[in-house]
Tab-separated table of C-alpha atoms in Angstrom:
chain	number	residue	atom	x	y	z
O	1	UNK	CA	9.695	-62.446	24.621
O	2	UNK	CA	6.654	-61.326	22.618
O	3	UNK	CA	7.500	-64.471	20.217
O	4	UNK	CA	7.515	-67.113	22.679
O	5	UNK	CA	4.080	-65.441	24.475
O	6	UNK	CA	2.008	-65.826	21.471
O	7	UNK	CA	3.170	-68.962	21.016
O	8	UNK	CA	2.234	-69.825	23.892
O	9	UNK	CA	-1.133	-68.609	23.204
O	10	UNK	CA	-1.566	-70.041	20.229
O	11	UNK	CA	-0.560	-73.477	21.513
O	12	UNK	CA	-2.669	-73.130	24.139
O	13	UNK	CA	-5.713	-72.478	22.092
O	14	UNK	CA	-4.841	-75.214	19.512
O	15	UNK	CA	-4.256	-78.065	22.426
O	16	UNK	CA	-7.822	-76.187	23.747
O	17	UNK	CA	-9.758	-77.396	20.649
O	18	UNK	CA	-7.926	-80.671	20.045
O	19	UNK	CA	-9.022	-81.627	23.773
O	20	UNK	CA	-12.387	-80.435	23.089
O	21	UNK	CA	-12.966	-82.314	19.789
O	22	UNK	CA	-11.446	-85.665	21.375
O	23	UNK	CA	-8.880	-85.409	18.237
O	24	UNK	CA	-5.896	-86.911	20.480
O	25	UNK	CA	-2.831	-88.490	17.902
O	26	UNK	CA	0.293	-87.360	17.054
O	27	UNK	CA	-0.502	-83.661	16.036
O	28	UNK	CA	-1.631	-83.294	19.443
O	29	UNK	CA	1.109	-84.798	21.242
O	30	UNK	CA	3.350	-82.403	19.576
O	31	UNK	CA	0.983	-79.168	20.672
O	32	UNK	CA	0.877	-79.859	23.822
O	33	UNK	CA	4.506	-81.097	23.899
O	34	UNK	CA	5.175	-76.919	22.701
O	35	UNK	CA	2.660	-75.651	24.627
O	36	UNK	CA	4.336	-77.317	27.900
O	37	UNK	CA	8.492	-76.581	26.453
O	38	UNK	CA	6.949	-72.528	26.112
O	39	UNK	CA	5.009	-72.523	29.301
O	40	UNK	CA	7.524	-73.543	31.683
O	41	UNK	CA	10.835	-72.817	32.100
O	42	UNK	CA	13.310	-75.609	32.210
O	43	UNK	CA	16.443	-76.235	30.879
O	44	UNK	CA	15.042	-77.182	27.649
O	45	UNK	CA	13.138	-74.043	26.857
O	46	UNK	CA	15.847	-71.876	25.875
O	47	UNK	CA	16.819	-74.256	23.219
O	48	UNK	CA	13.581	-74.408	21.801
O	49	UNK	CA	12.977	-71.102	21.633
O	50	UNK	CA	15.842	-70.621	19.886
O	51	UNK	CA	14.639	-72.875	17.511
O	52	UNK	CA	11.688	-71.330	16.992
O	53	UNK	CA	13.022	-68.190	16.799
O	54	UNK	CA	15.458	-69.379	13.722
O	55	UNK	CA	12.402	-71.016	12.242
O	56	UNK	CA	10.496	-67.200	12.302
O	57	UNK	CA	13.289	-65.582	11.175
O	58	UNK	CA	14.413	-68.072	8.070
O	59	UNK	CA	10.463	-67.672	7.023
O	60	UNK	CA	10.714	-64.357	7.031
O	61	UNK	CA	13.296	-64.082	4.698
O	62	UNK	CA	10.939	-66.087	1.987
């Protein structure tokens, strides 16, 4: 749960800046693709966070 809230924030406040700087491409389709997946809850957020939650734990085994 704490995982998937600062993600949240911190996809919030990245899609926040790439807005405000006009930068719109593929780096920001993909934040605010995240931001959306860890904001709402539909059937493909528990996947996802999964996902992410491998990805966390495999980098902190590095």
């Amino acid at each position: 749960m704490a995982v998937s809230l600062s993600l949240v924030a911190l996809f919030g406040l990245v899609l926040f800046f790439l807005l405000r700087s006009r930068t719109l491409g593929p780096g920001a389709a993909f934040i605010a693709a995240g931001f959306g997946f860890f904001l709402a809850s539909t059937g493909a957020a528990k996947p996802i966070n999964q996902l992410t939650e491998s990805l966390i734990q495999a980098a902190s085994n590095l």
